[in-house]
Amino acid sequence: MAKIKLSEKKIQELKDVCKTFNNDKGELINVLHKAQSLFGYLPAELQEIIAKELNCSVAHVYGVVTFYSYFTMLPKGKHPVSICLGTACYVRGAEKVLEEFKRQLKIQVGETTPDGKFSLSCLRCVGACGLAPVVLVGEKVYGRVAPDGVADIIAEYNT
Amino acid sequence: MNMIKLIIDGKPIEVPSDTTILKAAKTVGIDIPTLCYFELKDMNIENRPGGCRICVVEVKGRRNLAPACNTMVAEGMEVYTHNIRVLNARRTVLELILSDHPAECLTCAKSGNCELQSMAQQLGVRELPYQGEQSKYRKDTSPAIIRDVDKCIMCRRCEMMCNDVQTVGALSAVNRGFMAVVAPAFEMNLEKSPCTYCGQCVSVCPTGALTEVDHSRNVINALADPAKTVIVQTAPAVRAALGEEFGLAPGTLVTGKMVAALRRLGFDYVFDTDFAADLTIMEEGTELLDRLTRYLKGDKDVKLPILTSCCPGWVNFFEHNFPEMRDIPSTAKSPQQMFGPIAKEYFAKKLGIDRKNMIVVSIMPCLAKKYECQRDEFKVDGDPDVNFSLSTRELAHLIKASNIDFNSLPADDFDNPLGESTGASVIFGTTGGVIEAACRTAYELYTGKKLQKVDFTELRGLENVRHATIDFDGLPINIGIAHGLGNARKLLEDIRDGKSQFHAIEIMACPGGCIGGGGQPFHHGDSSVIKQRAAALYREDAGKPIRKSHENPFIIELYKEFLGKPCGEKSHHLLHTHYFDKSAGVFVEE
């Protein structure tokens, strides 16, 4: 794990987040949510600061971060790709679409491409089952995606 | 308390409303099997996550089976603890737990003491119908504790001990589903975590997932080497628990048999850590009196309260959590580490041998001692003052492996000069004992008068945090006592916030003190075992002809012949230490 340096300003922002929750360890999940929206991810250094501010152990913070799939310790790409693996999308071939993204981006689920452009994640149902299988890139929704359409989607962001 | 009437297995009973089905059943002799559940009664320690589902029972009218450890009784409840539905479910639950458990019982360190193994026997499992995927997590070996999480059944007992009782926070359940393990933050090795090596996780682990680092092989090799003089020291709490490993009742004192067994094992000299405990009292007591007199004279720089420093788990704890207060504890080394230099710098010279040809082995109720004896500041040119530290359990194994019929051994006496000890040193092994021993000596040295009564019963007991005021001939001395690191934390926070009224505080990391140490025979959640061990130590103390450390003739001789005076130059060099700040980012590697 590489050591990263957080700026003093960012650290102060994080401490302020903790303060808005009264430094209450019962609010850990809420604090982590805010912290992730602030930093984009939850690196180890950040978890250490949160543990200290909320007066709980770092192991406990790490336990919560690794339990919920929403939290990530890796920085997301500029264009986060999410593939729906909900029932409707799954039966219409979402897994093959996922495999194709993995193959073309050369990363696994939860990882980010070395150039920081794309990251890959899975989710369960975005409420657009009529368009299954569904892929999200950032906020944009792609419906009825087939494996041979994956290259076009990637190309759209690769200019 | 509101009383509740219910029926368990056809037996009508009445219990208070806040009783679980498990405990209610126990009152009528029904022993529902449990696995993740753990309790140390009267010590405020309980784990009931309701996770393993071994204790399921049928409650009439309830759709699903209920975990007995976690379900409260209710009026009119009808409970069945062993009907066919319950028995089948319980067996399936166990078979599923076993489906991904390594079948390594033949070679597992925990075999014979494993609660999962006993459960499989109790429920009569003779085959494994489910073959699950096996976990392949790396083994983590620290200086004292081995984590082998492939054997973990996620009972969460260690997590409860580490977080709720000890407030160390080294371990937490991380990840989810099949990937879930109990681990330090960022799944670093234990050595990089704030772990204190108190070993309480090991003492409650139902399986072989957490065990101690075994040094018996090193000791066997040393004993077989004719060029080495091998000497052994035994901690106070060992003699009150070792017998349990040989089927004797908890609280049976086996001091004489233990000495005889050690001699048969081939140790050249069998000495007593109690001797070093007497030495600790001389040094720590002198330091206390020195700080106290300076304080009374109005010296503003003097730090009070003084904290005892004989517990290495506790030392690790404040180095990690309260490094800014590390000038408050006494600088006196622990008895184990006082014994080391006296053996290698004094006794070895008496024998006319080089310290490198002397091997010092300690028998300890403790796992933190394994780490302590490896610390750099306790070595001379790379040669450790204490070479190997074995737990009470390891000694028992060694005795069994050496064909010694322990129970038929005639009692034997320790060798001299480092084997003579007083009653004061014996009670070092139980919470309150160190400070009582210190009071016996400090009182007489301070007042110049003889104590009328050496028993300070107000310092004894098992309450989490205790305090008492001892009258030093008109000077009231406020004493605080805590056992268990969570309790210690409370006292430390008071000191930090300037709220502490104490002059001296005794702290032991393990619940009950060393008698409940991480290296002791497994008590399996029976707190009466710990109480019996404490009673045994007080019995041994009461039966000793000399009960005050400063009256130990060999201690007096040692100062006259070698050390000079307590806290003098030589003592400072050999018997005192300093502490480190270990709080800084231990987790993230560059």
XYZ file of C-alpha atoms in Angstrom:
749
model
C 0.000 0.000 0.000
C 1.592 3.224 -1.093
C 1.575 6.042 1.374
C -0.298 9.078 0.143
C -0.140 12.560 1.528
C -3.390 14.333 2.255
C -3.297 18.126 2.165
C -3.790 20.010 5.439
C -6.841 21.698 3.972
C -8.467 18.400 3.039
C -7.674 16.935 6.459
C -9.363 19.914 8.080
C -12.417 19.407 5.859
C -12.539 15.784 6.952
C -12.293 16.749 10.616
C -15.125 19.221 10.077
C -17.231 16.412 8.603
C -16.623 14.355 11.735
C -17.565 17.355 13.842
C -20.897 17.789 12.055
C -21.684 14.294 13.317
C -20.527 15.252 16.853
C -17.542 12.877 16.535
C -19.979 10.111 17.406
C -18.698 6.641 16.499
C -22.283 5.542 15.931
C -22.268 7.848 12.898
C -19.307 6.091 11.302
C -21.204 5.043 8.165
C -22.494 8.569 7.599
C -19.019 9.998 8.082
C -17.606 7.503 5.583
C -20.281 8.460 3.046
C -19.391 12.149 3.335
C -15.674 11.390 3.277
C -16.002 9.319 0.124
C -17.961 12.054 -1.640
C -15.258 14.509 -0.560
C -12.242 12.452 -1.660
C -13.761 10.047 -4.172
C -12.439 7.085 -2.201
C -11.313 6.065 1.268
C -7.536 5.564 1.453
C -5.940 4.120 4.603
C -4.667 7.501 5.825
C -8.170 8.871 5.727
C -9.501 5.934 7.729
C -6.811 6.522 10.356
C -7.927 10.133 10.760
C -11.594 9.160 10.999
C -10.782 6.518 13.625
C -8.925 9.075 15.693
C -11.662 11.698 15.402
C -14.458 9.262 16.284
C -12.366 7.562 18.983
C -12.700 4.054 17.594
C -10.124 1.591 16.296
C -8.768 1.756 12.744
C -9.470 -1.967 12.441
C -13.144 -1.237 13.090
C -13.269 1.516 10.453
C -11.561 -0.790 7.966
C -14.042 -3.528 8.859
C -16.968 -1.271 7.954
C -15.299 0.012 4.778
C -14.687 -3.544 3.542
C -18.147 -4.754 4.505
C -20.146 -2.354 2.343
C -19.531 -2.650 -1.394
C -20.356 1.057 -1.848
C -17.165 2.066 -0.071
C -13.928 1.823 -1.984
C -10.276 2.168 -1.042
C -9.210 2.684 -4.642
C -9.670 5.980 -6.494
C -12.473 5.775 -9.042
C -11.695 6.499 -12.694
C -12.700 9.723 -14.409
C -15.446 7.705 -16.072
C -16.777 5.110 -13.647
C -18.368 2.223 -15.576
C -21.092 0.316 -13.719
C -22.719 -2.799 -15.096
C -26.087 -3.850 -13.757
C -26.146 -7.475 -12.650
C -29.752 -7.374 -11.429
C -31.997 -10.266 -12.380
C -33.385 -8.771 -15.598
C -30.009 -7.590 -16.892
C -28.345 -10.817 -15.826
C -30.712 -13.088 -17.764
C -30.291 -10.870 -20.820
C -26.531 -11.350 -20.850
C -25.046 -8.682 -18.560
C -22.296 -11.055 -17.482
C -20.984 -11.311 -21.048
C -21.017 -7.502 -21.268
C -19.069 -7.341 -18.013
C -16.510 -9.854 -19.304
C -16.075 -7.740 -22.423
C -15.443 -4.573 -20.385
C -12.930 -6.448 -18.255
C -11.188 -7.740 -21.363
C -11.023 -4.427 -23.181
C -10.109 -2.260 -20.177
C -7.729 -4.957 -18.841
C -8.977 -4.482 -15.268
C -11.062 -6.452 -12.778
C -14.208 -5.303 -11.000
C -13.282 -2.716 -8.358
C -10.147 -1.622 -10.199
C -9.156 1.485 -12.142
C -7.174 1.660 -15.401
C -3.561 2.830 -14.907
C -4.298 6.067 -16.807
C -7.085 6.815 -14.300
C -9.717 7.093 -17.014
C -11.989 4.138 -16.320
C -13.001 2.136 -13.287
C -15.252 -0.877 -13.259
C -17.978 -1.808 -10.805
C -21.158 -3.839 -10.637
C -24.511 -2.839 -9.247
C -27.904 -4.333 -8.686
C -30.745 -2.760 -10.724
C -31.050 0.879 -11.705
C -34.795 0.579 -12.306
C -34.507 0.464 -16.085
C -35.179 -3.243 -16.530
C -37.008 -2.593 -19.820
C -33.639 -1.562 -21.267
C -31.748 -4.622 -19.969
C -28.862 -5.132 -20.015
C -27.971 -1.700 -18.671
C -24.563 -0.034 -18.371
C -23.861 3.278 -16.653
C -20.892 5.470 -17.462
C -20.876 8.283 -14.955
C -24.468 9.472 -14.968
C -25.197 8.359 -18.515
C -27.339 5.220 -19.055
C -26.770 2.829 -21.968
C -29.554 0.311 -22.680
C -29.655 -3.022 -24.516
C -25.882 -3.243 -24.489
C -24.408 -6.226 -26.271
C -20.765 -7.366 -25.953
C -19.985 -6.087 -29.457
C -21.235 -2.605 -28.465
C -18.703 -2.272 -25.650
C -15.904 -0.964 -27.868
C -18.099 1.914 -29.080
C -18.980 2.964 -25.541
C -15.313 2.994 -24.494
C -14.353 4.883 -27.653
C -16.835 7.625 -26.794
C -14.698 8.527 -23.730
C -11.319 7.764 -25.194
C -11.006 10.888 -27.351
C -37.402 -7.782 38.815
C -40.406 -9.061 36.894
C -40.593 -12.872 37.064
C -41.505 -14.924 34.001
C -43.034 -18.395 33.926
C -42.117 -20.717 31.076
C -41.656 -24.387 30.242
C -38.395 -25.852 28.952
C -38.409 -29.506 27.877
C -41.578 -30.025 29.908
C -40.098 -28.498 33.067
C -41.989 -25.470 34.384
C -39.610 -22.740 35.619
C -39.680 -19.168 36.805
C -36.851 -16.745 36.039
C -36.324 -12.951 35.910
C -37.533 -11.335 32.673
C -34.059 -10.380 31.446
C -32.898 -13.999 31.309
C -31.961 -15.724 28.066
C -33.364 -19.167 27.246
C -29.796 -20.492 27.569
C -29.423 -19.305 31.156
C -32.987 -20.216 32.095
C -32.358 -23.773 30.888
C -29.185 -23.979 32.931
C -31.148 -23.360 36.153
C -32.956 -26.693 35.641
C -29.914 -28.668 34.581
C -30.388 -28.359 30.823
C -27.084 -27.621 29.154
C -27.797 -26.288 25.659
C -24.613 -26.558 23.562
C -22.995 -23.271 22.477
C -20.045 -22.350 20.312
C -19.760 -18.616 19.625
C -21.313 -17.738 22.982
C -18.831 -16.903 25.719
C -19.155 -15.597 29.233
C -16.882 -14.902 32.179
C -19.412 -14.611 34.954
C -19.004 -11.767 37.506
C -16.323 -10.190 35.329
C -18.632 -8.313 32.995
C -17.446 -10.234 29.946
C -20.019 -11.656 27.573
C -20.128 -12.470 23.861
C -23.435 -13.400 22.324
C -23.548 -12.413 18.677
C -25.996 -15.259 17.977
C -23.868 -16.055 14.960
C -23.109 -19.763 14.990
C -26.674 -21.044 15.565
C -25.475 -24.145 17.434
C -27.690 -23.230 20.386
C -30.948 -23.149 18.397
C -34.095 -24.342 20.182
C -37.719 -24.632 19.166
C -40.144 -22.147 20.673
C -43.761 -23.240 20.314
C -45.637 -20.893 17.968
C -42.476 -19.351 16.512
C -41.879 -19.985 12.834
C -38.113 -20.418 12.904
C -35.765 -21.853 15.511
C -34.436 -19.401 18.095
C -30.808 -18.974 19.234
C -31.006 -19.710 22.967
C -28.021 -17.517 23.840
C -29.663 -14.457 22.380
C -33.395 -14.933 22.931
C -35.040 -13.615 26.074
C -37.627 -15.656 27.928
C -41.279 -14.628 27.632
C -44.374 -15.414 29.645
C -45.893 -18.785 28.780
C -43.074 -19.746 26.427
C -42.737 -23.429 25.605
C -39.186 -24.367 24.634
C -37.853 -27.638 23.239
C -34.100 -28.013 23.314
C -33.687 -31.505 21.868
C -36.604 -32.514 19.694
C -35.908 -33.986 16.271
C -36.216 -30.657 14.438
C -33.707 -29.016 16.761
C -31.266 -31.927 16.686
C -31.295 -32.055 12.891
C -30.842 -28.313 12.546
C -28.020 -28.248 15.086
C -26.195 -31.051 13.341
C -26.588 -29.383 9.927
C -25.295 -26.095 11.322
C -22.222 -27.855 12.668
C -21.690 -29.792 9.446
C -21.786 -26.535 7.514
C -19.288 -24.910 9.893
C -17.040 -27.941 9.403
C -17.483 -27.906 5.604
C -14.727 -25.317 5.131
C -12.734 -26.018 8.297
C -9.284 -27.527 7.745
C -9.358 -31.145 8.948
C -5.947 -30.841 10.604
C -6.861 -32.032 14.084
C -3.933 -34.491 14.189
C -1.385 -31.700 14.028
C -3.334 -28.671 15.210
C -1.895 -26.895 18.257
C -5.381 -26.593 19.715
C -6.268 -30.284 19.443
C -7.650 -31.545 22.738
C -8.605 -28.037 23.801
C -10.644 -27.144 20.731
C -14.293 -26.373 21.340
C -15.203 -27.072 17.714
C -13.610 -30.502 17.982
C -15.467 -31.197 21.240
C -18.717 -30.058 19.646
C -18.225 -32.440 16.716
C -17.694 -35.226 19.241
C -20.619 -34.166 21.410
C -22.998 -34.118 18.456
C -21.558 -37.362 17.134
C -20.444 -36.114 13.723
C -18.765 -39.076 12.026
C -18.591 -37.873 8.448
C -18.574 -34.556 6.620
C -21.456 -34.527 4.151
C -20.631 -31.082 2.775
C -17.288 -30.249 1.186
C -16.965 -26.494 0.863
C -14.311 -24.323 -0.670
C -11.345 -23.982 1.701
C -10.089 -20.605 2.818
C -6.404 -20.032 1.967
C -5.383 -16.983 3.962
C -1.773 -16.356 4.866
C -0.564 -17.326 8.318
C 0.445 -14.336 10.412
C 3.209 -14.995 12.944
C 3.983 -12.202 15.406
C 6.548 -12.446 18.240
C 3.877 -13.917 20.529
C 0.692 -14.862 18.692
C -0.030 -16.840 15.519
C -3.141 -16.062 13.468
C -4.331 -18.884 11.240
C -7.680 -17.542 10.126
C -8.452 -20.556 7.921
C -9.459 -22.131 11.217
C -11.613 -19.178 12.272
C -15.343 -19.832 12.629
C -16.255 -16.134 13.046
C -17.490 -16.506 16.614
C -16.206 -12.974 17.246
C -14.975 -13.783 20.760
C -11.501 -12.408 20.031
C -13.030 -9.256 18.592
C -15.112 -8.806 21.749
C -12.055 -9.323 23.979
C -9.796 -7.062 21.918
C -12.298 -4.228 21.529
C -14.866 -4.287 24.329
C -12.825 -5.709 27.210
C -9.276 -4.625 26.392
C -10.103 -1.587 24.183
C -6.976 -2.399 22.187
C -8.766 -2.414 18.840
C -6.220 -4.552 17.000
C -8.767 -6.998 15.605
C -12.003 -6.530 13.706
C -14.106 -8.596 11.342
C -13.317 -7.376 7.827
C -14.660 -8.126 4.334
C -17.864 -10.075 3.908
C -19.272 -13.463 3.032
C -16.717 -16.177 2.360
C -13.923 -13.584 2.357
C -14.708 -12.431 5.885
C -11.844 -12.761 8.365
C -10.894 -11.290 11.697
C -7.854 -9.134 11.050
C -5.984 -5.964 12.002
C -6.660 -2.795 10.018
C -5.846 -3.077 6.305
C -5.162 -6.769 6.927
C -1.645 -5.926 8.031
C 0.196 -8.387 10.229
C -0.460 -8.275 13.949
C 3.038 -6.926 14.496
C 2.065 -3.733 12.651
C -1.125 -3.263 14.664
C -1.596 -1.797 18.167
C -1.746 -5.386 19.511
C -0.360 -5.603 23.068
C 0.128 -9.389 22.934
C -1.996 -9.700 26.064
C -3.174 -12.975 24.546
C -6.776 -12.664 25.704
C -7.876 -13.415 22.126
C -5.936 -16.677 22.320
C -7.446 -17.549 25.678
C -11.000 -17.303 24.330
C -10.541 -18.605 20.756
C -12.631 -21.788 20.473
C -10.447 -23.226 17.682
C -6.821 -23.142 16.558
C -7.232 -19.834 14.708
C -5.307 -17.961 17.419
C -2.477 -19.699 19.220
C 0.807 -18.802 20.881
C 4.228 -18.963 19.283
C 5.676 -22.174 20.673
C 9.270 -22.031 21.930
C 9.439 -25.492 23.524
C 11.666 -26.799 20.712
C 14.248 -24.106 21.414
C 14.219 -25.075 25.073
C 14.598 -28.798 24.323
C 17.583 -28.002 22.101
C 19.192 -25.814 24.781
C 18.735 -28.530 27.394
C 20.425 -31.033 25.087
C 23.464 -28.779 24.579
C 26.195 -29.677 27.096
C 27.945 -26.344 26.560
C 24.984 -24.410 27.960
C 23.990 -23.826 31.538
C 20.223 -23.686 31.345
C 18.334 -22.028 34.164
C 14.629 -21.567 34.569
C 12.440 -19.068 36.412
C 8.747 -19.638 37.144
C 6.198 -16.870 37.482
C 3.881 -16.767 40.516
C 0.635 -17.522 38.641
C 1.969 -20.693 37.010
C 1.987 -22.744 40.221
C -1.694 -22.018 40.789
C -2.796 -23.248 37.350
C -0.341 -25.840 36.006
C -2.092 -28.644 37.901
C -5.223 -28.148 35.794
C -3.331 -29.514 32.796
C -2.857 -32.748 34.750
C -6.463 -33.124 35.855
C -6.080 -31.489 39.263
C -8.821 -29.183 40.542
C -8.450 -25.475 39.724
C -6.675 -23.732 42.570
C -4.464 -26.720 43.430
C -1.016 -25.401 44.306
C 1.654 -27.477 42.597
C 4.762 -25.436 43.459
C 6.789 -28.423 44.698
C 5.747 -30.761 41.883
C 6.485 -28.073 39.320
C 10.005 -27.628 40.688
C 10.541 -31.401 40.670
C 9.299 -31.653 37.075
C 11.591 -28.838 35.918
C 14.555 -30.540 37.551
C 13.685 -33.801 35.784
C 13.432 -31.942 32.505
C 17.121 -31.221 32.971
C 17.347 -27.574 33.962
C 20.641 -26.945 35.743
C 19.079 -24.522 38.207
C 15.409 -24.121 39.044
C 14.837 -20.583 40.232
C 11.799 -18.495 40.964
C 10.550 -15.339 39.268
C 9.145 -14.625 42.729
C 12.674 -13.784 43.803
C 12.752 -11.158 41.061
C 9.302 -9.993 42.150
C 10.739 -9.265 45.585
C 13.464 -7.339 43.801
C 10.828 -5.451 41.830
C 9.182 -4.386 45.074
C 12.510 -3.095 46.395
C 13.015 -0.978 43.282
C 9.434 0.040 42.572
C 8.673 0.644 46.263
C 11.764 2.809 46.618
C 10.779 4.764 43.522
C 7.271 5.276 44.915
C 8.621 6.531 48.252
C 11.079 8.800 46.502
C 8.400 10.383 44.318
C 6.055 10.629 47.282
C 8.521 12.374 49.611
C 9.520 14.806 46.883
C 5.845 15.510 46.193
C 5.112 16.100 49.871
C 8.038 18.516 50.040
C 6.333 20.548 47.313
C 8.375 19.454 44.290
C 6.133 20.433 41.353
C 8.026 18.353 38.773
C 7.311 15.032 40.384
C 4.854 12.801 38.545
C 2.111 11.145 40.547
C 0.417 8.728 40.553
C 3.134 6.216 39.960
C 1.958 3.291 37.849
C 3.245 -0.255 38.185
C 5.226 -1.535 35.229
C 5.531 -5.285 35.758
C 2.956 -6.234 33.136
C 4.375 -6.231 29.582
C 0.925 -6.192 27.965
C 0.181 -3.034 29.875
C 3.532 -1.516 28.899
C 2.722 -2.180 25.229
C -0.711 -0.646 25.748
C 0.493 2.701 27.049
C 3.322 2.841 24.520
C 0.699 2.572 21.772
C -2.144 4.571 23.286
C -0.740 7.010 25.844
C 2.871 7.660 24.769
C 2.698 11.235 26.044
C 2.303 9.814 29.549
C 5.164 7.360 29.398
C 7.132 9.155 32.132
C 4.445 8.271 34.703
C 4.875 4.505 35.053
C 7.652 3.217 37.248
C 10.858 2.616 35.334
C 11.335 -0.702 37.124
C 11.547 -3.665 34.756
C 9.115 -6.541 35.066
C 10.180 -9.428 37.320
C 10.963 -11.570 34.244
C 13.348 -8.926 32.950
C 14.865 -8.220 36.376
C 15.643 -11.889 36.711
C 17.483 -11.951 33.374
C 20.372 -9.583 34.151
C 20.687 -10.858 37.718
C 21.115 -14.357 36.275
C 23.485 -13.346 33.494
C 25.471 -10.542 35.138
C 25.538 -11.774 38.738
C 24.881 -15.506 38.918
C 26.831 -16.388 35.746
C 29.845 -14.563 37.163
C 29.466 -16.456 40.422
C 29.540 -19.686 38.401
C 32.453 -18.330 36.382
C 30.757 -18.765 33.002
C 30.240 -16.430 30.081
C 26.731 -15.011 29.795
C 26.471 -16.334 26.262
C 26.777 -19.865 27.616
C 23.875 -19.341 29.949
C 20.336 -19.849 28.663
C 17.575 -18.294 30.751
C 14.098 -19.758 30.273
C 11.005 -18.295 31.877
C 7.714 -20.079 32.523
C 4.969 -17.487 32.280
C 1.177 -17.327 32.375
C 1.556 -14.732 29.677
C 2.091 -14.316 25.948
C 3.266 -10.692 26.082
C 6.377 -11.979 27.906
C 7.385 -13.736 24.695
C 7.545 -10.371 22.994
C 9.040 -8.631 26.025
C 12.093 -10.895 26.201
C 12.793 -10.169 22.516
C 12.870 -6.384 22.952
C 16.190 -4.861 21.926
C 16.716 -2.938 25.150
C 16.779 -6.256 27.012
C 19.768 -7.605 25.109
C 23.513 -7.232 25.593
C 25.437 -7.472 22.315
C 22.510 -9.326 20.811
C 22.323 -11.794 23.686
C 18.895 -11.569 25.342
C 18.735 -11.431 29.150
C 15.901 -13.956 28.939
C 16.257 -16.309 25.975
C 12.898 -18.042 25.823
C 9.561 -17.573 27.492
C 7.219 -20.558 27.684
C 3.570 -20.398 28.657
C 2.056 -22.533 31.402
C 0.464 -24.614 28.632
C 3.787 -25.164 26.854
C 5.408 -26.304 30.107
C 2.607 -28.839 30.585
C 3.213 -30.180 27.070
C 6.930 -30.389 27.733
C 6.354 -32.359 30.946
C 3.975 -34.761 29.203
C 6.346 -35.221 26.277
C 9.169 -36.085 28.683
C 7.398 -39.074 30.239
C 7.059 -37.402 33.623
C 4.127 -38.570 35.738
C 3.444 -35.163 37.202
C 0.867 -36.158 39.795
C 3.104 -38.729 41.465
C 6.107 -36.414 41.790
C 7.316 -35.664 45.326
C 7.525 -31.941 46.120
C 10.918 -30.351 45.631
C 12.448 -26.998 46.607
C 13.806 -24.189 44.445
C 17.564 -23.737 44.214
C 19.341 -20.836 45.887
C 20.142 -17.975 45.749
C 17.560 -16.915 43.131
C 14.839 -19.265 44.324
C 14.042 -17.799 47.719
C 10.922 -15.692 47.849
C 8.395 -14.145 50.188
C 4.615 -14.191 50.391
C 4.581 -10.698 48.950
C 5.990 -11.901 45.662
C 3.605 -14.843 45.336
C 0.555 -12.583 45.136
C 2.077 -10.709 42.176
C 0.104 -13.180 40.112
C -3.316 -11.774 40.967
C -4.931 -8.384 40.547
C -4.149 -6.211 43.584
C -1.193 -8.363 44.575
C 1.622 -6.159 43.332
C 0.339 -3.076 45.081
C -0.314 -5.038 48.289
C 3.257 -6.323 48.185
C 4.483 -2.767 47.559
C 2.438 -1.446 50.503
C 3.914 -4.013 52.874
C 7.421 -2.817 52.069
C 6.752 0.884 51.475
C 4.849 1.183 54.759
C 7.704 -0.209 56.830
C 10.379 1.740 54.976
C 8.410 5.000 55.180
C 7.206 4.803 58.769
C 10.106 2.828 60.210
C 7.511 0.781 62.077
C 6.538 -2.879 61.893
C 3.216 -3.632 60.231
C 0.694 -5.038 62.698
C -1.157 -6.854 59.950
C 0.368 -7.657 56.563
C -2.923 -8.522 54.853
C -4.378 -5.528 53.031
C -7.702 -7.188 52.266
C -9.151 -3.891 51.036
C -6.903 -4.232 47.960
C -8.204 -7.681 47.041
C -11.133 -8.692 44.889
C -12.252 -8.898 41.286
C -14.151 -5.628 40.754
C -12.996 -4.007 37.518
C -11.618 -0.856 39.101
C -10.962 -0.728 42.825
C -9.633 1.929 45.121
C -8.592 2.056 48.748
C -6.861 4.425 51.095
C -4.011 2.974 53.115
C -2.944 4.753 56.281
C 0.840 5.230 56.290
C 0.955 6.212 59.933
C -1.115 9.350 59.492
C -0.383 9.853 55.794
C -3.303 8.628 53.674
C -2.106 6.923 50.483
C -4.730 6.593 47.746
C -4.373 3.417 45.766
C -6.101 2.519 42.509
C -6.234 -0.932 40.934
C -7.396 -1.956 37.487
C -7.268 -5.288 35.695
C -8.195 -5.606 32.055
C -6.897 -2.910 29.715
C -10.314 -1.307 29.196
C -10.399 -0.569 32.918
C -6.815 0.665 32.803
C -7.789 3.055 30.030
C -10.386 4.697 32.290
C -7.796 5.345 35.003
C -5.316 6.682 32.444
C -7.850 9.056 30.944
C -8.536 10.405 34.439
C -4.829 11.041 34.949
C -4.557 12.748 31.554
C -7.534 14.968 32.365
C -6.084 15.842 35.781
C -8.921 14.118 37.631
C -6.920 11.360 39.288
C -6.650 11.435 43.086
C -4.363 8.452 43.326
C -0.778 8.276 44.561
C -0.161 4.816 43.140
C -1.980 2.617 40.656
C -1.532 -1.041 39.887
C -2.446 -2.240 36.428
C -2.548 -5.726 34.999
C -3.573 -6.290 31.404
C -5.497 -9.514 31.851
C -8.840 -9.908 33.616
C -8.010 -11.256 37.079
C -4.323 -10.450 36.639
C -1.706 -13.020 35.597
C -3.852 -15.890 36.894
C -6.142 -15.140 33.956
C -3.226 -14.596 31.577
C -3.167 -15.493 27.906
C -0.713 -18.343 28.515
C -2.660 -20.141 31.228
C -4.580 -23.411 30.823
C -7.853 -22.671 29.042
C -10.660 -21.802 31.460
C -13.314 -22.133 28.705
C -15.335 -19.304 30.190
C -15.480 -20.652 33.750
C -14.670 -17.656 35.943
C -14.626 -19.810 39.085
C -11.336 -21.228 37.750
C -9.794 -17.761 37.911
C -11.143 -17.182 41.414
C -9.720 -20.510 42.620
C -6.307 -19.607 41.252
C -6.369 -16.274 43.105
C -7.382 -18.008 46.326
C -4.489 -20.441 45.864
C -1.956 -17.614 45.635
C -3.300 -15.945 48.785
C -3.076 -19.344 50.503
C 0.553 -19.740 49.464
C 1.279 -16.213 50.713
C -0.347 -16.891 54.095
C 1.742 -20.024 54.530
C 5.104 -18.372 53.851
C 7.394 -17.717 56.843
C 8.494 -14.380 55.355
C 5.814 -12.184 53.780
C 7.555 -8.888 53.072
C 9.940 -8.465 50.160
C 12.541 -6.424 52.030
C 12.954 -9.243 54.547
C 13.994 -11.798 51.931
C 17.509 -12.724 53.167
C 18.818 -13.391 49.667
C 17.540 -10.010 48.483
C 19.333 -8.318 51.376
C 22.458 -10.314 50.486
C 22.169 -9.399 46.781
C 22.106 -5.687 47.565
C 24.989 -6.018 50.018
C 27.162 -8.097 47.757
C 26.315 -6.769 44.298
C 23.686 -4.099 43.718
C 24.399 -1.514 46.398
C 21.146 0.197 47.233
C 17.686 0.167 45.614
C 17.483 2.664 42.733
C 21.251 3.098 43.034
C 23.563 3.314 40.050
C 23.940 -0.408 39.462
C 20.239 -1.050 40.000
C 19.383 1.658 37.534
C 21.627 0.129 34.950
C 20.387 -3.433 35.368
C 16.870 -3.242 36.738
C 15.279 -0.178 35.179
C 14.176 0.592 31.651
C 12.602 3.278 29.493
C 9.564 3.355 27.243
C 8.908 4.228 23.635
C 6.304 6.110 21.632
C 4.647 3.510 19.419
C 1.589 5.509 18.455
C 2.761 6.722 15.057
C 1.198 5.257 11.885
C 1.947 1.638 12.416
C -0.393 0.496 9.686
C 0.663 1.811 6.342
C 3.940 0.625 4.912
C 5.960 2.797 2.608
